[in-house]
Short mmCIF file of C-alpha atoms in Angstrom, two decimals:
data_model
loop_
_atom_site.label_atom_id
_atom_site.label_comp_id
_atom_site.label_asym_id
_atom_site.label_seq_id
_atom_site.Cartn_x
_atom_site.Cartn_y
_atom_site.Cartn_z
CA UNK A 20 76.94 79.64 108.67
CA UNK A 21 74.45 76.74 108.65
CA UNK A 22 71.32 76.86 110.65
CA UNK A 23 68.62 75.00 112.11
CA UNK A 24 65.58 75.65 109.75
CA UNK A 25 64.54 72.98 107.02
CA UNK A 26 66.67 73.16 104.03
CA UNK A 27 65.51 75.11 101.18
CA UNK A 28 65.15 72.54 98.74
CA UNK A 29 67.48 73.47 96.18
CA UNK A 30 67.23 71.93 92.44
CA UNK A 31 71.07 72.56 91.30
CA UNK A 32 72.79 70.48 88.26
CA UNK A 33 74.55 73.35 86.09
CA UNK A 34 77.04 75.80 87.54
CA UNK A 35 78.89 78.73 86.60
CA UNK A 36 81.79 79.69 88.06
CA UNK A 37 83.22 82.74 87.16
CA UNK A 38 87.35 83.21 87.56
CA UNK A 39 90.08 80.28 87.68
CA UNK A 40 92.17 82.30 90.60
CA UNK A 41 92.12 80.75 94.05
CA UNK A 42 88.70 81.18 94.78
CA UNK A 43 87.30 79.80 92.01
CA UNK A 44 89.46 76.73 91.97
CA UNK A 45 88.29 76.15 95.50
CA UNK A 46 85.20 76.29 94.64
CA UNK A 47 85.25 73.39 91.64
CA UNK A 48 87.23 71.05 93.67
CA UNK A 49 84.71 71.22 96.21
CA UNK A 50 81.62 70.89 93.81
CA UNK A 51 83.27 68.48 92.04
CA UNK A 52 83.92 66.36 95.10
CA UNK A 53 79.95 66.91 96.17
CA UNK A 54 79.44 64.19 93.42
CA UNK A 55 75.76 65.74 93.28
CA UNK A 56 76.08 68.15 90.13
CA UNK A 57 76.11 67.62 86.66
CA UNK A 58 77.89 70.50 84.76
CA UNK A 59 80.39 72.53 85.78
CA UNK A 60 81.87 75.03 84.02
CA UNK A 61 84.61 77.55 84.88
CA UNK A 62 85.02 80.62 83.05
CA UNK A 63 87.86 82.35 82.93
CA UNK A 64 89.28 85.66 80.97
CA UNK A 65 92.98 85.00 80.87
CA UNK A 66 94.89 82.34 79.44
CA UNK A 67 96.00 80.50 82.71
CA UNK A 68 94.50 80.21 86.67
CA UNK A 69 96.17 82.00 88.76
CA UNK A 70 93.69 85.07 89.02
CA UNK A 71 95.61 87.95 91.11
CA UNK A 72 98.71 85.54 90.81
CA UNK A 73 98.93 85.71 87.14
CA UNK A 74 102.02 88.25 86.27
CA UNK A 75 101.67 90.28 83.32
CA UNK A 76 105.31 92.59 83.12
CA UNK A 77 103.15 95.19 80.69
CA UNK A 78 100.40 97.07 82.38
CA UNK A 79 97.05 98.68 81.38
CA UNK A 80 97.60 101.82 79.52
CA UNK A 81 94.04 103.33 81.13
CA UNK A 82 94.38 105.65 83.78
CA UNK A 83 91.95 107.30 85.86
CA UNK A 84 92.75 110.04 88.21
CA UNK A 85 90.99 110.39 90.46
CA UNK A 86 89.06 106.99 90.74
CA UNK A 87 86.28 106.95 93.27
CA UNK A 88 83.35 104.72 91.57
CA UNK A 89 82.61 101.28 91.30
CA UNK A 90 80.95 101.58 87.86
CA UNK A 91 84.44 102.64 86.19
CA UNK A 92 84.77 100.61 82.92
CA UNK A 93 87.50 97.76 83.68
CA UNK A 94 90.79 97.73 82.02
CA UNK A 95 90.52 96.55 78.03
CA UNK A 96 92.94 93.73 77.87
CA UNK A 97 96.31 93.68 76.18
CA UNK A 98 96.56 92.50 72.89
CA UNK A 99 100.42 91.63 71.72
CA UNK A 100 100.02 89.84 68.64
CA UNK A 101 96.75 88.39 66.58
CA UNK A 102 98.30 84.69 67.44
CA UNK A 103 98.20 85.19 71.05
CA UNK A 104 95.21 85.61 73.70
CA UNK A 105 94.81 88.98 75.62
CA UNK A 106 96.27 89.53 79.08
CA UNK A 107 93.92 91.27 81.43
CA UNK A 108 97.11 92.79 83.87
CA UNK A 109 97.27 92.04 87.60
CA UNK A 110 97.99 94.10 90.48
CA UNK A 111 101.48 91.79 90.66
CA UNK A 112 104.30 93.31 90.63
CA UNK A 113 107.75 91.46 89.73
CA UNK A 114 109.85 90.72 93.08
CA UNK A 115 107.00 89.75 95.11
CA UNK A 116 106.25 87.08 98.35
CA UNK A 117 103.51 86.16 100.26
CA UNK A 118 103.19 87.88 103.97
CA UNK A 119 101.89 84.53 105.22
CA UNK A 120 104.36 81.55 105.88
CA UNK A 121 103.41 78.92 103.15
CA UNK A 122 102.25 76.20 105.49
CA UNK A 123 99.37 78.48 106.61
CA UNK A 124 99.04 79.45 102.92
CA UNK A 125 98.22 76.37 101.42
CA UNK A 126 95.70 74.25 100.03
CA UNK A 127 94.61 72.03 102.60
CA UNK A 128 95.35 69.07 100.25
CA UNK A 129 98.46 69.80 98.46
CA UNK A 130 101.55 71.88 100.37
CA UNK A 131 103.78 73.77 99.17
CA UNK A 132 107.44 71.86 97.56
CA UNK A 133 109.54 71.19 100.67
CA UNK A 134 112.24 73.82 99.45
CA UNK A 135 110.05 76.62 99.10
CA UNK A 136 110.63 79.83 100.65
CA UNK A 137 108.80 80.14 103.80
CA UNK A 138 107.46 83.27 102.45
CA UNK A 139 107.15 82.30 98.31
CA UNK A 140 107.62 84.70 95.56
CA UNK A 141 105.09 85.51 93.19
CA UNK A 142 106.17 82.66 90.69
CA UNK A 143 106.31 80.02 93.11
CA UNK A 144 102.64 80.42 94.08
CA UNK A 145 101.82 80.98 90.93
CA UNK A 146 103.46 77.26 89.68
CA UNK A 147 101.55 76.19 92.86
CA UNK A 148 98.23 77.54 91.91
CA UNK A 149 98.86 75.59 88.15
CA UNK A 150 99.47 72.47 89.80
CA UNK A 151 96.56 72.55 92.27
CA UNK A 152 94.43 73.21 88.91
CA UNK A 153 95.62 70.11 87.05
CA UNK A 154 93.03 67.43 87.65
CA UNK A 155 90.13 70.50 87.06
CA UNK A 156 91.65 71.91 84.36
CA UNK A 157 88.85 70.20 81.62
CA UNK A 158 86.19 72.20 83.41
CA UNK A 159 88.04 75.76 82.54
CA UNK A 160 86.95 77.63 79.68
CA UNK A 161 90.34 79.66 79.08
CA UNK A 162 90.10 83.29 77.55
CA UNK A 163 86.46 83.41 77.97
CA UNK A 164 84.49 86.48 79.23
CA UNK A 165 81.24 86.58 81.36
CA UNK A 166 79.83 89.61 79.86
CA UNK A 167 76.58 89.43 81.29
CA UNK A 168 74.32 87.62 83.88
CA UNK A 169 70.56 87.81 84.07
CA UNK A 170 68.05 86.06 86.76
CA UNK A 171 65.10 84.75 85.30
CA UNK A 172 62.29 82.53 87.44
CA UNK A 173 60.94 79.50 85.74
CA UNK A 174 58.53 77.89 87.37
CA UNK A 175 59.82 79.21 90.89
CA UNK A 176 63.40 78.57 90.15
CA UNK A 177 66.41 80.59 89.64
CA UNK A 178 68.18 80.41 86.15
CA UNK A 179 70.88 82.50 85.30
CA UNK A 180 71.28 83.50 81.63
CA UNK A 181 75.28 83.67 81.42
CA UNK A 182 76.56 85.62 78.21
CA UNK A 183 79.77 84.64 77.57
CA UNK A 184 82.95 86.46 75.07
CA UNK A 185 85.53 84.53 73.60
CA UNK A 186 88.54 86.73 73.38
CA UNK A 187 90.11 84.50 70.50
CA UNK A 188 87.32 84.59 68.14
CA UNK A 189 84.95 87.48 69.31
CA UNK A 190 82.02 84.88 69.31
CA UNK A 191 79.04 85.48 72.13
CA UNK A 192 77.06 83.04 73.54
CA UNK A 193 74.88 82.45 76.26
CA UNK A 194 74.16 79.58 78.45
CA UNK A 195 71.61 78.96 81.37
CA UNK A 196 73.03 77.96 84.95
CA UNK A 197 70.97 76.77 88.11
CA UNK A 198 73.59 78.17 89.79
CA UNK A 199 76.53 80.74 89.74
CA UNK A 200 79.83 81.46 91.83
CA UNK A 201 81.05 84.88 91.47
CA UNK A 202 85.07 84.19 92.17
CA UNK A 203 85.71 87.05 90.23
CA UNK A 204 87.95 89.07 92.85
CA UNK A 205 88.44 92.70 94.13
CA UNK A 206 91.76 93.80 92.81
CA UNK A 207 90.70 95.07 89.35
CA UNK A 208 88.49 98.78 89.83
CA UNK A 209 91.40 100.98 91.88
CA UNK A 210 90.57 103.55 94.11
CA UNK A 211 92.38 106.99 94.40
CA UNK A 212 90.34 109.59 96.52
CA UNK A 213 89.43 112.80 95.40
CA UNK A 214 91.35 114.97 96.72
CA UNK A 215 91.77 118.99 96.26
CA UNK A 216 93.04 120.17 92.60
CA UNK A 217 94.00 116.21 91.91
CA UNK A 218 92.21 116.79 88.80
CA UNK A 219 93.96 119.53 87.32
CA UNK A 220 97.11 117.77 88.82
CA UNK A 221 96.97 115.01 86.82
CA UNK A 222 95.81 116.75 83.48
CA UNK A 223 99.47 119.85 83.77
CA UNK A 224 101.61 116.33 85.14
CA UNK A 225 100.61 113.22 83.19
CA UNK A 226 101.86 110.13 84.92
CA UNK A 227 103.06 112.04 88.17
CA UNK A 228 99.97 109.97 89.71
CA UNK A 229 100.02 106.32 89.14
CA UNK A 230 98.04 103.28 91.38
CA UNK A 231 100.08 100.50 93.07
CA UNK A 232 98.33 98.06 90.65
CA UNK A 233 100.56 99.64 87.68
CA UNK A 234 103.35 99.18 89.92
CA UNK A 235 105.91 96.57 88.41
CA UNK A 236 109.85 97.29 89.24
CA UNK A 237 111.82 100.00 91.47
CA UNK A 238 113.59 100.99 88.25
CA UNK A 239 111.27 103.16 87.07
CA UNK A 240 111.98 105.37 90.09
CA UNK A 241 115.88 105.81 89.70
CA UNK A 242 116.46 109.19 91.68
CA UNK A 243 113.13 110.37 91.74
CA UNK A 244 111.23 112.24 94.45
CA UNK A 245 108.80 110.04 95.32
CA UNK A 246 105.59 109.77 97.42
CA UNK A 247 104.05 106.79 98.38
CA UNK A 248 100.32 106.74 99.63
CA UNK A 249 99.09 104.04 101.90
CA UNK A 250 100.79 102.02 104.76
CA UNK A 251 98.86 98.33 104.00
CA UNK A 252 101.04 95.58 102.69
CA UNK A 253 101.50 96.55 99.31
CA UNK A 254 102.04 100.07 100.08
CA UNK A 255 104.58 99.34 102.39
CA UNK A 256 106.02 96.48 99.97
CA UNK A 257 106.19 98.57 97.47
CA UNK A 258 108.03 101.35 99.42
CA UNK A 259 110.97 99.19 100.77
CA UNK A 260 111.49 98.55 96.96
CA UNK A 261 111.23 102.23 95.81
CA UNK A 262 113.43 103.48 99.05
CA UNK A 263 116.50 101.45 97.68
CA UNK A 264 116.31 103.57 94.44
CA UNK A 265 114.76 106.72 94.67
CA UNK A 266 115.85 110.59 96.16
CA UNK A 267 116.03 110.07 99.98
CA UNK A 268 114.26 109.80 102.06
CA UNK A 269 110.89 108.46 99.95
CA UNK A 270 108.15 110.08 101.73
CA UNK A 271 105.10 107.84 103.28
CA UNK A 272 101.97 109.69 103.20
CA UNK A 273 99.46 107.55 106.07
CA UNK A 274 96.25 108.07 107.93
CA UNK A 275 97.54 105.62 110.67
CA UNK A 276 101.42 105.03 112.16
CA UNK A 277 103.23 102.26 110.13
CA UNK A 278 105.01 99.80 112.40
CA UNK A 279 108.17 100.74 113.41
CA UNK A 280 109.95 97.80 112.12
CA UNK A 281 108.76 98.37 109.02
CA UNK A 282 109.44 102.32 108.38
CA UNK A 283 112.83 101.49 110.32
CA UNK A 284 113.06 99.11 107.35
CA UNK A 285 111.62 101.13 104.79
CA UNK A 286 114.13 104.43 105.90
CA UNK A 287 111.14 106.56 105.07
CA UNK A 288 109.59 109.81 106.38
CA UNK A 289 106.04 109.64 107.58
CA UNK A 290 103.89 112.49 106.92
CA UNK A 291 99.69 112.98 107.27
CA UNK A 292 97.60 112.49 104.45
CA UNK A 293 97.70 114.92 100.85
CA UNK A 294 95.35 117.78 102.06
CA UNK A 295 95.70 119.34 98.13
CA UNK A 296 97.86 119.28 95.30
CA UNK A 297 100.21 121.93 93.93
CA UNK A 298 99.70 122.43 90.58
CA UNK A 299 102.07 125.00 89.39
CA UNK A 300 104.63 123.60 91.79
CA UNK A 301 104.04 120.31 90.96
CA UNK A 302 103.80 119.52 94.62
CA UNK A 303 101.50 118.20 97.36
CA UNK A 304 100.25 119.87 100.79
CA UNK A 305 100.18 117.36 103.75
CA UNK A 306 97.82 117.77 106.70
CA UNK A 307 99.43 120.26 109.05
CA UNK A 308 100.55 122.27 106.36
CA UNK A 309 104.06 120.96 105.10
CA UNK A 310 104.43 122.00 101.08
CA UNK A 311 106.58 119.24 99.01
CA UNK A 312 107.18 120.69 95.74
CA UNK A 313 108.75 118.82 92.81
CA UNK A 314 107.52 115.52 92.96
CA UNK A 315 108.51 113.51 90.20
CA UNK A 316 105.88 110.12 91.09
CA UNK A 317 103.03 110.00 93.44
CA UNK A 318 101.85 106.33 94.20
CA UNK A 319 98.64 105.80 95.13
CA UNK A 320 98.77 102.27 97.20
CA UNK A 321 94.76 103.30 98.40
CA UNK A 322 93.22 100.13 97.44
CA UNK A 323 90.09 98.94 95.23
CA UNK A 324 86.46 98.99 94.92
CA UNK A 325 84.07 95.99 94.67
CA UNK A 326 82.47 95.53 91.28
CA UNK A 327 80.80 93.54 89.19
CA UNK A 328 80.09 94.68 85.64
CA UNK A 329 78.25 91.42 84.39
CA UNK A 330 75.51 91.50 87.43
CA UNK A 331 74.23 94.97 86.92
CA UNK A 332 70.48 93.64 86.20
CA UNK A 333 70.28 92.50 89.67
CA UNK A 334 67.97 94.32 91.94
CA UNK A 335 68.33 95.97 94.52
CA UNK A 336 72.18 96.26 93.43
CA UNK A 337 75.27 94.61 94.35
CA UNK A 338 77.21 97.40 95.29
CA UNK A 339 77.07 101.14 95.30
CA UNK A 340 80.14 103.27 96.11
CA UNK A 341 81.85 99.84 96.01
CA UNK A 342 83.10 99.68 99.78
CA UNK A 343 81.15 96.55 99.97
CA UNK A 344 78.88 93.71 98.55
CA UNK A 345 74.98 93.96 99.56
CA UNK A 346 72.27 91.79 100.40
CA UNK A 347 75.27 88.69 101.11
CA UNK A 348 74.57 86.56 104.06
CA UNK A 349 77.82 85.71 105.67
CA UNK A 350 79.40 88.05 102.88
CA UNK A 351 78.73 84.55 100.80
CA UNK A 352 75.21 83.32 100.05
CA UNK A 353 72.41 85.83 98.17
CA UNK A 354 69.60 86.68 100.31
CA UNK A 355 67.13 86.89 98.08
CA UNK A 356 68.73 84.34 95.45
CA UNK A 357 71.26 81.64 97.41
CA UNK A 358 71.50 79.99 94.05
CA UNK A 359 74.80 83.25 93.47
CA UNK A 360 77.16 82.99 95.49
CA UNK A 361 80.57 85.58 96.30
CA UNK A 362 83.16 83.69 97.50
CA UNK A 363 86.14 85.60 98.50
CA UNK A 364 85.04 88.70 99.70
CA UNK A 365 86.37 89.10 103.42
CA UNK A 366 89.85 90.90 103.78
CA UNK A 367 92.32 91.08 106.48
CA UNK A 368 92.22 86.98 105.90
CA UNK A 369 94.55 84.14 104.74
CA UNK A 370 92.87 83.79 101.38
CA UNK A 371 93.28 79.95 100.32
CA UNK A 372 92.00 78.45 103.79
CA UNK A 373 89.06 81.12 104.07
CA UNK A 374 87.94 79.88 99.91
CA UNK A 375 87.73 76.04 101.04
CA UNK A 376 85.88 76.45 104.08
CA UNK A 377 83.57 78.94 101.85
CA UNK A 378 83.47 76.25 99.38
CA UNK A 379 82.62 73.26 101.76
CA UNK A 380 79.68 75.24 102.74
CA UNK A 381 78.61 76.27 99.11
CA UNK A 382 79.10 72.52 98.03
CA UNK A 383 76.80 71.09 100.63
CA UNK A 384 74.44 73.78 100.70
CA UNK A 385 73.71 73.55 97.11
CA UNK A 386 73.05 69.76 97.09
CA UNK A 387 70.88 70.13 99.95
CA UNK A 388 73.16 68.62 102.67
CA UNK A 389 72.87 72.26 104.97
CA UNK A 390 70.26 74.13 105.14
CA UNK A 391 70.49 78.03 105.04
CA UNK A 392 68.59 80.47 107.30
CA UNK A 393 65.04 81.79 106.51
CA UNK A 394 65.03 84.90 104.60
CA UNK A 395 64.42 86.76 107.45
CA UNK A 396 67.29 85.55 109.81
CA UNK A 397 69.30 86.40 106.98
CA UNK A 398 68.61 89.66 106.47
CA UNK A 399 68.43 89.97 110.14
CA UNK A 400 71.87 89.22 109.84
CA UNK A 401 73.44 91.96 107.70
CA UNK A 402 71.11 94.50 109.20
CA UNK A 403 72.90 93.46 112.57
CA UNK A 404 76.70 93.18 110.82
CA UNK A 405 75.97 96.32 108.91
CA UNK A 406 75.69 98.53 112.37
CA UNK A 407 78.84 96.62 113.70
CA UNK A 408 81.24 96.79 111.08
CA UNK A 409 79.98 100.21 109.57
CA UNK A 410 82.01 100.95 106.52
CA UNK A 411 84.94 98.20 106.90
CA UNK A 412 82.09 95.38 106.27
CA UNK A 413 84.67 92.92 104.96
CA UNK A 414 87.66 93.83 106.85
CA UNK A 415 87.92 90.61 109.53
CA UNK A 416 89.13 91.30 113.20
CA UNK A 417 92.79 89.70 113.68
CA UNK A 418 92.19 85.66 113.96
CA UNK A 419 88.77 85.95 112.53
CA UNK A 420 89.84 83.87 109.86
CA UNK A 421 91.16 80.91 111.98
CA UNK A 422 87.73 81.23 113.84
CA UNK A 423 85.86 80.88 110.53
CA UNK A 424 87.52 77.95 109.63
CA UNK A 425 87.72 76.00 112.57
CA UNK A 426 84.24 76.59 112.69
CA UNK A 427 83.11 75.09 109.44
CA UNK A 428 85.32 72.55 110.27
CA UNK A 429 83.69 71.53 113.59
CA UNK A 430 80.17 72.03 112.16
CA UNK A 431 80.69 70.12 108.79
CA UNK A 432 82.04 67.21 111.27
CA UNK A 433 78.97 67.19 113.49
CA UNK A 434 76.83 67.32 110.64
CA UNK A 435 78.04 64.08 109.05
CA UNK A 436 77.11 65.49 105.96
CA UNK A 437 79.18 64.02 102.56
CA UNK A 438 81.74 66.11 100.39
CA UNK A 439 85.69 67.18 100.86
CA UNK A 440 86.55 68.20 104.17
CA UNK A 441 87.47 71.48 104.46
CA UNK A 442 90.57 72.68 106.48
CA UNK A 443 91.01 73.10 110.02
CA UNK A 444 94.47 74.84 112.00
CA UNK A 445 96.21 73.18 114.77
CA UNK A 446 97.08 75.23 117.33
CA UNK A 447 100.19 75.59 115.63
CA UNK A 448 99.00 76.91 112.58
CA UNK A 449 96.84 79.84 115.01
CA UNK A 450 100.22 80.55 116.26
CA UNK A 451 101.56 81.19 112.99
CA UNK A 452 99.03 83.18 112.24
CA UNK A 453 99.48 85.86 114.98
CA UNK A 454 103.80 85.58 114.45
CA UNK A 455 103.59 86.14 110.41
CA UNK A 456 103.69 90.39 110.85
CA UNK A 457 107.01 89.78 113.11
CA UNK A 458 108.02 86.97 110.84
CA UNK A 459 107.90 88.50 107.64
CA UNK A 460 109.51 91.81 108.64
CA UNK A 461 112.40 89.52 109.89
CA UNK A 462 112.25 87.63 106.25
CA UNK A 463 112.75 91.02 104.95
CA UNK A 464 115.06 91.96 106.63
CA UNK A 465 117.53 88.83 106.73
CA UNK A 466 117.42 88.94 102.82
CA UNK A 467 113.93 87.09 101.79
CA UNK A 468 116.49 84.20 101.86
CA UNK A 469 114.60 81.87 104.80
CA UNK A 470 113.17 78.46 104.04
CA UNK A 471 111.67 77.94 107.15
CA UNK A 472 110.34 79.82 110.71
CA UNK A 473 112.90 78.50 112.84
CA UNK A 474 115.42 80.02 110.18
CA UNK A 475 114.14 82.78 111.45
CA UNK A 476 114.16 82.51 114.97
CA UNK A 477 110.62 81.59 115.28
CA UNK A 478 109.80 77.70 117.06
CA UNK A 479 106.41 76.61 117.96
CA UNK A 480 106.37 75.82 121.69
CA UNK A 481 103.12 73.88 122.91
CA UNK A 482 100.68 76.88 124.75
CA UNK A 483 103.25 79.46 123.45
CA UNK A 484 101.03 82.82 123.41
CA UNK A 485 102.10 84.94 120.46
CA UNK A 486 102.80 88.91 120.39
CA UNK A 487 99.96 90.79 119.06
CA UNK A 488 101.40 92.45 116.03
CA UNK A 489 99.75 94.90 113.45
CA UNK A 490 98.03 93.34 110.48
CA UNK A 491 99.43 94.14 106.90
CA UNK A 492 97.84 91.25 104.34
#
């Protein structure tokens, strides 16, 4: 992340963040604890932190099917009474926990309560996430909007116009930043492919075809036929749920195999991927050519685009099909402005230890402590990643997030430089992070009832070497 060159003399004292989930939070602690800027200000469009954590039981009443572009207006809000702020709804769903243990999960600086689940639910973290917000809470600007940023250049510096909405009173207003952090997240624009006749599908059979982010309880699918698209963790969360409930078996539509623990599990049938839809049957054809007619729900658990609606001035853009962020060193830093900043953007990764170690190196960076690159070593850089990685750019390999962190750990401490030290795993914590697939299938299956690994049948031995197991975060 750092390198060798002279800093780039940065001239930071206002920043922007927007978002209050994770991410974001990381990210003020940090600055804060930098004791080097001025103003900081957190925007943030609900009415709590939380970000993806933040239940809402209703869910957007917008539907788009299919959904393939990254420019796809985002969901209005909720409105449930003039008294009340909006609710802008989350992919959460309502009988939800983590798939990593919560001692890997954690804030490096406060852990989970002591009688926690191993895996928590969604309400736990959520409680969690309030807590770790308490003593940056004055900095959060609570149902507030980023509408709009803008670059200008003043005198050779970056400042960032920031138009702001404030859901309560409908008010606009716009501030200038030195500096912004885009902790917006990636779980907001869905993605469902276009597929053969989905179209007309949709239009004869409204709400056949739903996302996974409008996913909230198994009720909904009482003895229904059901198909389920997508074998990652929510798709494969959401399934065990659905299987209890619906017409057997619930059918698992997949590109890859799941694990067998999990469809074992699940007690679903795996078929290929939806080669067209039926429309006067209100069915599906699978790959292979296997008809399903009568399908009562179609779930779509297929993922999300990147977006940003409020940086659409920037040039050359952001994104384009929305598969990836462009022109981010390290998937973090700008390369042609390191005063914006995208924490948050790698996937495949244990979220909360990946945003400190992101935020370490934004903290220091911006008051001048580590230097970035030149220009050119940084565009050197995605050129390389961008032939590597092809079109997973932000999917990490298995344990490159342990990696990442150790490394900003190591590098941070040979630097000397000031600021809050970022986390770093024992080899303990590494092991953990290679057992959690086995672990949280067992979890699953013993009840989601565990408080702890060894509950589980899972104890740390010094220069233990783990099982390689499939990822599903």
């Amino acid at each position: 992340m750092m390198g060798s060159h002279t800093p780039k003399q940065f001239d930071v004292h206002n920043i922007a963040i927007i978002g209050a989930g994770p991410c974001g939070l990381a990210a003020a602690k940090y600055l804060v604890a930098q004791k080097s800027f001025q103003n900081i200000t957190i925007f943030e469009q609900q009415d709590e932190v939380g970000g993806v954590w933040y239940y809402s039981r209703e869910t957007s009443h917008t539907r788009h099917v299919p959904q393939t572009s990254a420019f796809c207006p985002p969901d209005p809000p909720l409105r449930f009474s003039h008294n009340q702020a909006p609710k802008f709804p989350s992919p959460m769903y309502e009988v939800l926990h983590t798939n990593i243990p919560r001692s890997l999960m954690q804030f490096s600086d406060l852990p989970f309560p002591a009688d926690s689940l191993i895996f928590p639910s969604r309400e736990h973290v959520q409680e969690y996430l309030v807590k770790y917000a308490e003593d940056i809470r004055h900095f959060i600007r609570f149902s507030s909007q980023v509408k709009d940023v803008r670059l200008r250049r003043v005198d050779g510096k970056d400042q960032w116009d920031v138009d702001v909405l404030d859901l309560k009173t409908g008010e606009v207003t716009t501030s200038t930043y030195d500096a912004v952090c885009v902790a917006s997240g990636h779980y907001s624009t869905i993605y469902i492919p276009e597929i053969k006749n989905i179209s007309e599908f949709n239009k004869a059979h409204p709400g056949v075809i739903m996302h996974s982010k409008y996913y909230r309880t198994r009720d909904d699918f009482k003895d229904k036929k059901v198909v389920v698209v997508g074998n990652s963790a929510s798709g494969l969360d959401i399934s065990n749920q659905i299987s209890r409930v619906c017409r057997e078996p619930l059918l698992l539509s997949v590109r890859t195999a799941t694990p067998p623990g999990y469809l074992e599990l699940i007690g679903a049938e795996e078929l290929p991927v939806i080669e067209e839809f039926l429309v006067e049957e209100k069915g599906v054809k699978f790959h292979g050519g296997r008809v399903e007619k009568d399908i009562d729900a179609i779930v779509f658990a297929t993922g999300y685009l990147y977006t940003f609606p409020f940086l659409t001035s920037l040039k050359p853009p952001l994104v384009t099909d929305g598969r990836r962020v462009r022109g981010a060193y390290k998937e973090l830093f700008h390369g042609d402005h390191p005063t914006i900043v995208f924490p948050g953007l790698p996937v495949k990764v244990v979220p909360f230890a990946v945003a400190e170690s992101q935020a370490a190196v934004i903290s220091r960076t911006w008051a001048n402590k580590l230097p970035l690159p030149s220009k050119e070593e940084m565009d050197k850089w995605e050129e390389e990643e961008t032939q590597k990685r092809g079109s997973a750019f932000h999917v990490w390999p298995k344990g490159g997030d342990g990696d990442f962190v150790n490394s900003v750990y190591e590098k941070i401490a040979a630097s000397g430089t000031p600021g809050k030290t970022p986390p770093r795993w024992d080899d303990e914590l590494l092991w953990e992070r290679q057992i959690y697939f086995e672990a949280k299938l067992k979890f699953e299956i013993e009840g989601c009832k565990a408080h702890s690994l060894e509950e589980l049948g899972f104890k740390y031995q010094p220069e233990q070497k783990a099982m390689s197991d499939p990822e599903i975060l």
